[in-house]
CSV table of N, CA and C in Angstrom, one decimal:
chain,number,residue,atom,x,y,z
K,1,UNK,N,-3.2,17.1,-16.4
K,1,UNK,CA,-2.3,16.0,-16.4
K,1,UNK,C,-0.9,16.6,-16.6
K,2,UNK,N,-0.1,15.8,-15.6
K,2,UNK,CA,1.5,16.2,-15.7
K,2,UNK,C,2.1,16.0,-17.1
K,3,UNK,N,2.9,16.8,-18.1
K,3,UNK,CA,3.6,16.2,-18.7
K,3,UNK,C,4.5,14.8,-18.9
K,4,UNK,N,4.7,14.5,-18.1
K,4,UNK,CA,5.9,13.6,-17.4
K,4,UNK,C,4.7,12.1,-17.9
K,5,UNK,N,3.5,12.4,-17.4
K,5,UNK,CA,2.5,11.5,-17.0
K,5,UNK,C,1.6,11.5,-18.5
K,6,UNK,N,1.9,12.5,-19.5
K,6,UNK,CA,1.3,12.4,-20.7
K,6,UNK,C,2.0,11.8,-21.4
K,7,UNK,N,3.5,12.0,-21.7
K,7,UNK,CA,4.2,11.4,-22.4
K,7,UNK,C,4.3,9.9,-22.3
K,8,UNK,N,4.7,9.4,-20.5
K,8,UNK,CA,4.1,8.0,-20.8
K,8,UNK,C,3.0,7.2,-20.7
K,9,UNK,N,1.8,7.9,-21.2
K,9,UNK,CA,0.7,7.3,-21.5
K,9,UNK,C,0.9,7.4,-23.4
K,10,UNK,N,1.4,8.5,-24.0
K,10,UNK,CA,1.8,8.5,-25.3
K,10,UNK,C,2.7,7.5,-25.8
K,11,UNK,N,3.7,7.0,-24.9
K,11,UNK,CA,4.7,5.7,-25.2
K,11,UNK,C,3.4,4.6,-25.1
K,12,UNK,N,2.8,4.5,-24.2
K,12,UNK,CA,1.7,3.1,-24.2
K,12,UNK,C,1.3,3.4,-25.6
K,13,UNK,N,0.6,4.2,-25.5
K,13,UNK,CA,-0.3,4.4,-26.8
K,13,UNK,C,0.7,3.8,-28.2
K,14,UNK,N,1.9,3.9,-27.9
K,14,UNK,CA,2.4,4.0,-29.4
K,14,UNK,C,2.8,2.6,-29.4
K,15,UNK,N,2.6,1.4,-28.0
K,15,UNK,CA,2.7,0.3,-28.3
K,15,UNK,C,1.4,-0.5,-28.4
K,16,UNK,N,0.6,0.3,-28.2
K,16,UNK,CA,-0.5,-0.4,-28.3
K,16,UNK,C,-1.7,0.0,-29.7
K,17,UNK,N,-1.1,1.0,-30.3
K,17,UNK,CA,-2.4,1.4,-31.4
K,17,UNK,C,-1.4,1.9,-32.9
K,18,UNK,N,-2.0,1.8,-34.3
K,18,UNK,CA,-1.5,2.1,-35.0
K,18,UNK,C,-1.6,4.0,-35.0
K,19,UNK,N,-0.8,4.7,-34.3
K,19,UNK,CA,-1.0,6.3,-34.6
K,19,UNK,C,0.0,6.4,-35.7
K,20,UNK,N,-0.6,7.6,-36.7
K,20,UNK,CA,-0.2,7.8,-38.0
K,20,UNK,C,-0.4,9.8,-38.2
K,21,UNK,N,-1.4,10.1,-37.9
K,21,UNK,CA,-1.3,11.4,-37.5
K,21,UNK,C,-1.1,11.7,-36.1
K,22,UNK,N,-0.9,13.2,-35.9
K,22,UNK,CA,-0.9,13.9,-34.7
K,22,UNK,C,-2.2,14.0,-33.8
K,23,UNK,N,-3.3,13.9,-34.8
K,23,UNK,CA,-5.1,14.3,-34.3
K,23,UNK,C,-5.1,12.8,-33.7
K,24,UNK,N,-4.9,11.4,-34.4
K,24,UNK,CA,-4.7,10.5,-33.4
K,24,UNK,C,-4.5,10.4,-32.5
K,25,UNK,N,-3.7,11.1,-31.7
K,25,UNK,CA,-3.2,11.2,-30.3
K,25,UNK,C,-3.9,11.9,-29.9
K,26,UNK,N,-4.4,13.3,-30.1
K,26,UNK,CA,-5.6,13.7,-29.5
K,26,UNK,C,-6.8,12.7,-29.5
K,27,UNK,N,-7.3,12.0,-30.2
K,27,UNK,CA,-8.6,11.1,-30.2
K,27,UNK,C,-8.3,10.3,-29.4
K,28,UNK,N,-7.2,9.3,-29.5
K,28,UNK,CA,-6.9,8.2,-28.2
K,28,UNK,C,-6.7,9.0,-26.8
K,29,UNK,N,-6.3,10.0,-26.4
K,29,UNK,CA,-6.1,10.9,-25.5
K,29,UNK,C,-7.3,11.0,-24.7
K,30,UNK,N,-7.9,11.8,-25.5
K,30,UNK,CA,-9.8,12.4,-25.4
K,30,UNK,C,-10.6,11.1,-24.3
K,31,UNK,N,-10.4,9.9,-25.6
K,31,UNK,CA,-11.0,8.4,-25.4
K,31,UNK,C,-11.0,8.4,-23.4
K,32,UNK,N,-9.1,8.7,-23.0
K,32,UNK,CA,-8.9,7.9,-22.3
K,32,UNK,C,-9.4,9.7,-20.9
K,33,UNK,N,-10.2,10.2,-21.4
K,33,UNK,CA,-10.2,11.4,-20.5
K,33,UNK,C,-9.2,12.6,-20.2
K,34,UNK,N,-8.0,12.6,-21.2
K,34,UNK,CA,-7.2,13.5,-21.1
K,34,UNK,C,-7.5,14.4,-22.3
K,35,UNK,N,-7.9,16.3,-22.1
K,35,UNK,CA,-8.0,16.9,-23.3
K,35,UNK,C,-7.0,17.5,-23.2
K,36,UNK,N,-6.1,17.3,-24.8
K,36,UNK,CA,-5.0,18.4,-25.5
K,36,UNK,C,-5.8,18.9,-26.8
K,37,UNK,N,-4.3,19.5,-27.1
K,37,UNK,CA,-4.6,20.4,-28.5
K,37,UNK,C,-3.4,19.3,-29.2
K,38,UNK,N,-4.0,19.5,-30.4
K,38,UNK,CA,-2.9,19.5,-31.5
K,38,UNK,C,-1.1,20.1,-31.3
K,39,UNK,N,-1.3,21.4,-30.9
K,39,UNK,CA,-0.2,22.2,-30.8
K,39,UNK,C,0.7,21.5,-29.2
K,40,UNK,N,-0.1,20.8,-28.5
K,40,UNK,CA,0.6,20.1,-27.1
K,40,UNK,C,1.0,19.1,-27.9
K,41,UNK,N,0.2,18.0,-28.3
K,41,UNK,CA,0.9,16.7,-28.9
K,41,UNK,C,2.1,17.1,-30.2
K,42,UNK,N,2.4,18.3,-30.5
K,42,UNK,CA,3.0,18.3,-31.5
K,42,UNK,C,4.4,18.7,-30.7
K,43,UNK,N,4.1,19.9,-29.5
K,43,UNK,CA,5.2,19.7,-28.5
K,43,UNK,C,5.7,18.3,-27.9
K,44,UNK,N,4.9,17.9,-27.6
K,44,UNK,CA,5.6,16.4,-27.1
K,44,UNK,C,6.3,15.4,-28.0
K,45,UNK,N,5.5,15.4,-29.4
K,45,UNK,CA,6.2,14.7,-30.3
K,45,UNK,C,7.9,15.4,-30.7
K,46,UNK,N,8.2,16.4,-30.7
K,46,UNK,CA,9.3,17.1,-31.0
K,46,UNK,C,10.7,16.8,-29.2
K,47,UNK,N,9.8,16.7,-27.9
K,47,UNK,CA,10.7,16.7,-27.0
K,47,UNK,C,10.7,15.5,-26.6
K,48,UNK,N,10.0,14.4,-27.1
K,48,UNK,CA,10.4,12.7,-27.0
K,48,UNK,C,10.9,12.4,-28.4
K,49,UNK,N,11.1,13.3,-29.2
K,49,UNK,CA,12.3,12.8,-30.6
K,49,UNK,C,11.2,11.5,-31.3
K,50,UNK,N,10.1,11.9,-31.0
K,50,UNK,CA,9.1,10.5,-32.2
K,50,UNK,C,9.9,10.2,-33.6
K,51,UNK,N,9.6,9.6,-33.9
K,51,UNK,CA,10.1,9.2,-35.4
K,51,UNK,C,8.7,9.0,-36.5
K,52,UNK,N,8.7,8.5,-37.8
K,52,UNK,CA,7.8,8.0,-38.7
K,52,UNK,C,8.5,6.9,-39.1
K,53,UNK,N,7.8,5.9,-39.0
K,53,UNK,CA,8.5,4.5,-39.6
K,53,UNK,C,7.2,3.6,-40.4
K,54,UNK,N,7.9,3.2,-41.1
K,54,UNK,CA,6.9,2.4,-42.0
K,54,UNK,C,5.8,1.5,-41.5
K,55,UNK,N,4.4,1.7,-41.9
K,55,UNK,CA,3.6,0.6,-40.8
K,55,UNK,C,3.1,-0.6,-41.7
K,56,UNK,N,2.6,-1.5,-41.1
K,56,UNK,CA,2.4,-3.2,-41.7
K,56,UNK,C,1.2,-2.7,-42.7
K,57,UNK,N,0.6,-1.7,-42.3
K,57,UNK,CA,-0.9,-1.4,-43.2
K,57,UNK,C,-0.6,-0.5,-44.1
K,58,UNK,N,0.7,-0.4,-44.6
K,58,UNK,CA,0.7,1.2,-45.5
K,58,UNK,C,0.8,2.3,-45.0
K,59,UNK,N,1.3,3.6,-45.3
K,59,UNK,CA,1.5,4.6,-44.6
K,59,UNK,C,2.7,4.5,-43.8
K,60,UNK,N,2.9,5.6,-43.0
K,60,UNK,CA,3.6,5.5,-41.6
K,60,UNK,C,3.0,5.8,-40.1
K,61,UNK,N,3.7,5.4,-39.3
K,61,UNK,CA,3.0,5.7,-38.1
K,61,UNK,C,4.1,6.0,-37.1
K,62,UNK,N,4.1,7.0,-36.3
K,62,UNK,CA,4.6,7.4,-35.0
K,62,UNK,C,5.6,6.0,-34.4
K,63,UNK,N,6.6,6.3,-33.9
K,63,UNK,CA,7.8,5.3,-33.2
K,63,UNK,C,8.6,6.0,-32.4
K,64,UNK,N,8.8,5.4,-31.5
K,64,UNK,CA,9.9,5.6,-30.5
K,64,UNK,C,11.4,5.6,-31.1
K,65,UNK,N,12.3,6.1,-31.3
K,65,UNK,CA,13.3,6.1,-32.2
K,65,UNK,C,14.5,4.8,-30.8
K,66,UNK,N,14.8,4.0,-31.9
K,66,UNK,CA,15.6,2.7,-30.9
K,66,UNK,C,17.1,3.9,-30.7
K,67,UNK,N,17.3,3.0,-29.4
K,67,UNK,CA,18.2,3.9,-28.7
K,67,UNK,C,19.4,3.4,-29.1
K,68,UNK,N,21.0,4.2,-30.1
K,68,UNK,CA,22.2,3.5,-30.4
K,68,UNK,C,22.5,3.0,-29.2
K,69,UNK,N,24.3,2.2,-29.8
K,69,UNK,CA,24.8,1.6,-28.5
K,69,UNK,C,25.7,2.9,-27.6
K,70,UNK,N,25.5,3.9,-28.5
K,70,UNK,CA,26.5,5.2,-28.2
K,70,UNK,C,26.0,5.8,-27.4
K,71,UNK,N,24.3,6.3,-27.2
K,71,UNK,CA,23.7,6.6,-26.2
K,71,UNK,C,23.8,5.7,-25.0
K,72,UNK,N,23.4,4.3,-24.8
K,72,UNK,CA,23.6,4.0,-23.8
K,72,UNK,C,25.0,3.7,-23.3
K,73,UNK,N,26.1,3.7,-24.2
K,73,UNK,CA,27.8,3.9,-23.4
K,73,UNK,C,27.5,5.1,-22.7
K,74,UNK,N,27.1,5.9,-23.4
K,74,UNK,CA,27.5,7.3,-22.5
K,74,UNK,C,26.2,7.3,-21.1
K,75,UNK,N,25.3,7.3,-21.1
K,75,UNK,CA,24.2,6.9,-20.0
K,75,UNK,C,24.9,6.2,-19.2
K,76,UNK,N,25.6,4.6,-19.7
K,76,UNK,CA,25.8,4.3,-18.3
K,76,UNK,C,27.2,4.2,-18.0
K,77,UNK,N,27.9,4.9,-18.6
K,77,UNK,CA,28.8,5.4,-18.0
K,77,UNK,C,29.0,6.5,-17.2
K,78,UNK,N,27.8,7.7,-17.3
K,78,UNK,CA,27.7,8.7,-16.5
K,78,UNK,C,27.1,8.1,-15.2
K,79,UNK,N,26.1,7.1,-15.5
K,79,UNK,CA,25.6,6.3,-14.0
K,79,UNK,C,26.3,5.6,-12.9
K,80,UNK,N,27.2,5.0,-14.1
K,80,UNK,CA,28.6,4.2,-13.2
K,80,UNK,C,29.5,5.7,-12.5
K,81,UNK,N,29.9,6.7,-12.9
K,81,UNK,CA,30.4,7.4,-12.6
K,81,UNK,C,29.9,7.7,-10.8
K,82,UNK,N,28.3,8.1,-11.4
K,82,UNK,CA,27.9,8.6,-10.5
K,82,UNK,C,27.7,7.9,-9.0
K,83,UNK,N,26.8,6.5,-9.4
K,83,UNK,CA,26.6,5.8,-8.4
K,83,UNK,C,27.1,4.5,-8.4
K,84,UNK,N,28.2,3.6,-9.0
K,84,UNK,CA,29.1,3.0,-8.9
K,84,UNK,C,29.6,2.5,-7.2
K,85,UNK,N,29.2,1.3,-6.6
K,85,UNK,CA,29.6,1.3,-5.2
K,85,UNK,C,31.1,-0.2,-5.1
K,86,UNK,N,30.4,-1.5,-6.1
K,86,UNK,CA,31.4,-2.4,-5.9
K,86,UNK,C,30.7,-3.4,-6.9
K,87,UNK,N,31.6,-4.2,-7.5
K,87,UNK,CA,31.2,-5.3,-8.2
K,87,UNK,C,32.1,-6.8,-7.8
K,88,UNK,N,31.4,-7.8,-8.0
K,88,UNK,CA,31.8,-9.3,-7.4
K,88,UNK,C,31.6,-10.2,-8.6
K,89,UNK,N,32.5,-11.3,-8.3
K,89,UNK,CA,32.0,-12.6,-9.8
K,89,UNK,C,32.3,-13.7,-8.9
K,90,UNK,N,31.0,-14.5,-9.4
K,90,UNK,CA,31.0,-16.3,-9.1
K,90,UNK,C,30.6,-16.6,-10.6
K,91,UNK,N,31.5,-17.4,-11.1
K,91,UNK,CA,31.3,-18.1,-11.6
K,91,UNK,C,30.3,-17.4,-13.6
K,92,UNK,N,29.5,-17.5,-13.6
K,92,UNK,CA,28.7,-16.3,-14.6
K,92,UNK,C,27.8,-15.6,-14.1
K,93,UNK,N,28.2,-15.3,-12.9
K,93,UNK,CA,27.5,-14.6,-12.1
K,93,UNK,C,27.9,-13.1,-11.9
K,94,UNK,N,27.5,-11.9,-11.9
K,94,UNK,CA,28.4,-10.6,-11.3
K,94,UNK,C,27.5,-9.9,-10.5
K,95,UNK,N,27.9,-9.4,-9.8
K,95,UNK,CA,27.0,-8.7,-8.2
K,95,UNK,C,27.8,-7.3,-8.9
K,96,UNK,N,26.5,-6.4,-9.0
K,96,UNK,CA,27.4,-4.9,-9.4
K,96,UNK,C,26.2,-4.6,-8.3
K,97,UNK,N,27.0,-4.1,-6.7
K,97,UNK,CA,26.2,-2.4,-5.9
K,97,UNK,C,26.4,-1.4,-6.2
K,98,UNK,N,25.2,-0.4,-6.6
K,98,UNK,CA,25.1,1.0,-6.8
K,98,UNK,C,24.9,1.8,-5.5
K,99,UNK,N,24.8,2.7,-5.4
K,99,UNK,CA,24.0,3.7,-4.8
K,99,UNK,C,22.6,3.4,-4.3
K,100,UNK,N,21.7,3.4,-3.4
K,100,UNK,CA,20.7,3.0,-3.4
K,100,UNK,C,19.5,4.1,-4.4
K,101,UNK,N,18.6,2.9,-5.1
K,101,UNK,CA,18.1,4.0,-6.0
K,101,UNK,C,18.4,4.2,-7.3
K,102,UNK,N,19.3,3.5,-8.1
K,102,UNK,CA,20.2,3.6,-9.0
K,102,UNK,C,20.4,1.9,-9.2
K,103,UNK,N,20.1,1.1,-9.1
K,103,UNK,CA,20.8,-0.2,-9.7
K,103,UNK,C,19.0,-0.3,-10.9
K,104,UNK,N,18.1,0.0,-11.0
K,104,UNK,CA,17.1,-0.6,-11.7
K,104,UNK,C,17.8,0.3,-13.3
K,105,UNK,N,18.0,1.4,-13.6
K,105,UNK,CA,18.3,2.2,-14.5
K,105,UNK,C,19.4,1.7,-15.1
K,106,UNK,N,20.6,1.3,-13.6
K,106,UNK,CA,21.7,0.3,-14.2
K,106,UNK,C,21.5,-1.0,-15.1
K,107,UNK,N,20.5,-1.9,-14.4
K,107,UNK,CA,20.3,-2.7,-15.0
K,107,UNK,C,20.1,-3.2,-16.4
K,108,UNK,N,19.4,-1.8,-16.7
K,108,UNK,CA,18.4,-1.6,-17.9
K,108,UNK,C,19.2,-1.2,-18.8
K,109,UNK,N,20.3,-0.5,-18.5
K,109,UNK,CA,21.2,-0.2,-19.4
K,109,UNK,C,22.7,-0.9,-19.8
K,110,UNK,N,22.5,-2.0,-18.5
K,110,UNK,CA,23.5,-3.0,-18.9
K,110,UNK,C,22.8,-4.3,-19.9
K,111,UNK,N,22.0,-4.4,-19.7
K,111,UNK,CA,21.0,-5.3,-20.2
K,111,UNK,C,21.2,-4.5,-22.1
K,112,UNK,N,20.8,-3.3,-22.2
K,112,UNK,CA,21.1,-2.7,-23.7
K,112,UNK,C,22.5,-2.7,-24.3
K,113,UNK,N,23.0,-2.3,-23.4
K,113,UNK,CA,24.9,-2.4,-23.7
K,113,UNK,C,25.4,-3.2,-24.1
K,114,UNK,N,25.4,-4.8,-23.4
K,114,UNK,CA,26.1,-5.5,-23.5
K,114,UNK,C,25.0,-6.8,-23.6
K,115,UNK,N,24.0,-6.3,-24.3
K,115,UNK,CA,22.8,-7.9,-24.7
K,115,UNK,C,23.4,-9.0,-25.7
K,116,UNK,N,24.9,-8.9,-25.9
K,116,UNK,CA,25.2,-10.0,-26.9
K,116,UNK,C,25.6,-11.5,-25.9
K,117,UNK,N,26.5,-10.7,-24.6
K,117,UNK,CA,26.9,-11.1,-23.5
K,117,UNK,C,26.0,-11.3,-22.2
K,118,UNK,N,24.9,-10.4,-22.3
K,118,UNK,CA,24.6,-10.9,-20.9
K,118,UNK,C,23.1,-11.8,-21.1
K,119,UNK,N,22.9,-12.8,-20.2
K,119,UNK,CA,21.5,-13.8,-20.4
K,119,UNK,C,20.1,-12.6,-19.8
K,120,UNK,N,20.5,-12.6,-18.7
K,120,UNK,CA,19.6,-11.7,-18.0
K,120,UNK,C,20.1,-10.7,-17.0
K,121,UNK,N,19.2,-9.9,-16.0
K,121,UNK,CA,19.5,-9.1,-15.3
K,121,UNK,C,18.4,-9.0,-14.0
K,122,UNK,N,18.7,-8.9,-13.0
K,122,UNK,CA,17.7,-9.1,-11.4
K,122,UNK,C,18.5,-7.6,-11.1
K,123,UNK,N,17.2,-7.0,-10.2
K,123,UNK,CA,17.5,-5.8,-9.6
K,123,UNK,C,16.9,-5.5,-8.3
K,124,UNK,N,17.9,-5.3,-7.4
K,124,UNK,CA,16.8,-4.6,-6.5
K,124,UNK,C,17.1,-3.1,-6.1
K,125,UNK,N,16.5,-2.4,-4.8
K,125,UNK,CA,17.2,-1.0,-4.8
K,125,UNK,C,18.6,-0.4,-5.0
K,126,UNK,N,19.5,-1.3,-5.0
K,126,UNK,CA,20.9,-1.2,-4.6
K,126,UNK,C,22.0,-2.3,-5.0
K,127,UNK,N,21.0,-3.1,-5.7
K,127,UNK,CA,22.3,-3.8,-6.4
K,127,UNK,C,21.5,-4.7,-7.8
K,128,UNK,N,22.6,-5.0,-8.6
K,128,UNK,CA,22.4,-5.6,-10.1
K,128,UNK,C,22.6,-7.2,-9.9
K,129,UNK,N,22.3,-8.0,-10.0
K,129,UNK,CA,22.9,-9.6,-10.7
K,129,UNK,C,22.6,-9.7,-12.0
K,130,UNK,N,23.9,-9.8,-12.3
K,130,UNK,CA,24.2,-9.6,-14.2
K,130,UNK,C,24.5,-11.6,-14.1
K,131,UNK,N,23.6,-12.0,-15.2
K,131,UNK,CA,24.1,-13.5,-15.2
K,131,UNK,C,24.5,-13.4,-16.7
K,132,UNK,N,25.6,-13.9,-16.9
K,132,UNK,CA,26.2,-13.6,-18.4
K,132,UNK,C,25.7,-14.7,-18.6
K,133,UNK,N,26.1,-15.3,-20.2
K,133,UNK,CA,25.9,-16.2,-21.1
K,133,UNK,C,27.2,-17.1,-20.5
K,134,UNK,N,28.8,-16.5,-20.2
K,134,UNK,CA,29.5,-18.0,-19.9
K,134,UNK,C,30.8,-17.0,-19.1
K,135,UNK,N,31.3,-18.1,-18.7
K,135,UNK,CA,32.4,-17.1,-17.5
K,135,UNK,C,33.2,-16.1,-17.4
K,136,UNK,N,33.9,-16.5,-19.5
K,136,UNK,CA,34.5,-15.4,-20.0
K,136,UNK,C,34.0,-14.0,-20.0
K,137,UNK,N,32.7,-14.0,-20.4
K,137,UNK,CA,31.8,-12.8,-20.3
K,137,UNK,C,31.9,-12.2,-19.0
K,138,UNK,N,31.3,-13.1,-18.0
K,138,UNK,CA,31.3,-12.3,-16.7
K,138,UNK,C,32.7,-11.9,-16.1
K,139,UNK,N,34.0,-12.2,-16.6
K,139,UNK,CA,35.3,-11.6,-15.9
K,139,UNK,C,35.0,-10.6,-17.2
K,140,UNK,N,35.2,-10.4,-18.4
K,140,UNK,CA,34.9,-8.9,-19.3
K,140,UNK,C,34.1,-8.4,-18.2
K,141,UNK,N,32.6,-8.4,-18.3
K,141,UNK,CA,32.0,-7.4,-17.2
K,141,UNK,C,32.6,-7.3,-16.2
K,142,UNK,N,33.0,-7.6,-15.4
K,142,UNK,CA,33.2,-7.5,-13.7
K,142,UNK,C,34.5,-6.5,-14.4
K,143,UNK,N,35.4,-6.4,-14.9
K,143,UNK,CA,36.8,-6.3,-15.5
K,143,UNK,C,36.1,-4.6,-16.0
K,144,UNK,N,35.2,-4.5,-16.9
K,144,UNK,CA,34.5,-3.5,-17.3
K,144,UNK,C,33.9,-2.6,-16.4
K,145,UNK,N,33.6,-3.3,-15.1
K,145,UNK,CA,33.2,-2.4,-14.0
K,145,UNK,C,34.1,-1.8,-12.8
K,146,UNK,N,35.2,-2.4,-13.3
K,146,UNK,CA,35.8,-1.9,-12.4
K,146,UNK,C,36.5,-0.8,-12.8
K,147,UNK,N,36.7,-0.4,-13.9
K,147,UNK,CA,37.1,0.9,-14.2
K,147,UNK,C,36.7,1.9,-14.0
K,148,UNK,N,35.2,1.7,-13.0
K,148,UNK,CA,34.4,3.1,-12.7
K,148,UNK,C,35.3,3.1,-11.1
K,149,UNK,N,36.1,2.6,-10.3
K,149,UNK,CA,36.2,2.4,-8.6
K,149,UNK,C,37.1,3.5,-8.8
């Protein structure tokens, strides 16, 4: 099994089971037909940045560490950089086109950025619909994207 393809079976795992040691991951692993070592899940825990966080039953148990708002400024601002094509406003509405290939990652990270302001997010290969909460929000956004043109 690919790394790539272990690690996100290891994010499932970590929303779906209480893991608390590292041999846990090997046992649920095993279960599902994938054999590691200890010494591989202890590499993966170290290059997906796991955390320990307090669990509802006592102990701790393995977590995904939440992502600041400083990570995702910088993410999508290096995305807007990159693939940035045009953005539009109706109303609370904003049409942001990327690059093709690039608006689903946008989305995701406009949706984290700015979740105080925006209601929801639709994507398809090549472009965003950001539906904000109220109109003021969507001229900020649309206003906010245009600093990438």
């Amino acid at each position: 099994m690919r790394k790539k393809d272990r690690h996100r079976l290891i994010t499932r795992l970590l929303a779906e089971k209480n893991i608390q040691k590292q041999e846990d991951f090997v046992t649920y692993l095993e279960e599902k037909g994938i054999e590691v070592t200890q010494a591989t899940i202890s590499r993966d825990i170290k290059e997906m940045k796991l955390i320990k966080v307090p669990s509802v039953d006592g102990g701790y148990r393995y977590s995904i560490p939440a992502e600041t708002k400083e990570d995702t400024s910088v993410k999508l601002e290096k995305l807007m950089k990159d693939a940035f094509v045009s953005v539009d406003q109706m109303e609370k509405q904003v049409i942001l086109r990327t690059i093709p290939g690039n608006a689903a990652a946008a989305s995701k990270l406009i949706e984290k950025h700015y979740k105080d302001i925006v209601f929801a997010t639709l994507n398809d290969d090549a472009s965003v619909l950001i539906i904000a909460r109220t109109e003021k929000d969507a001229e900020f956004l649309k206003n906010e994207f245009f600093r990438y043109l």
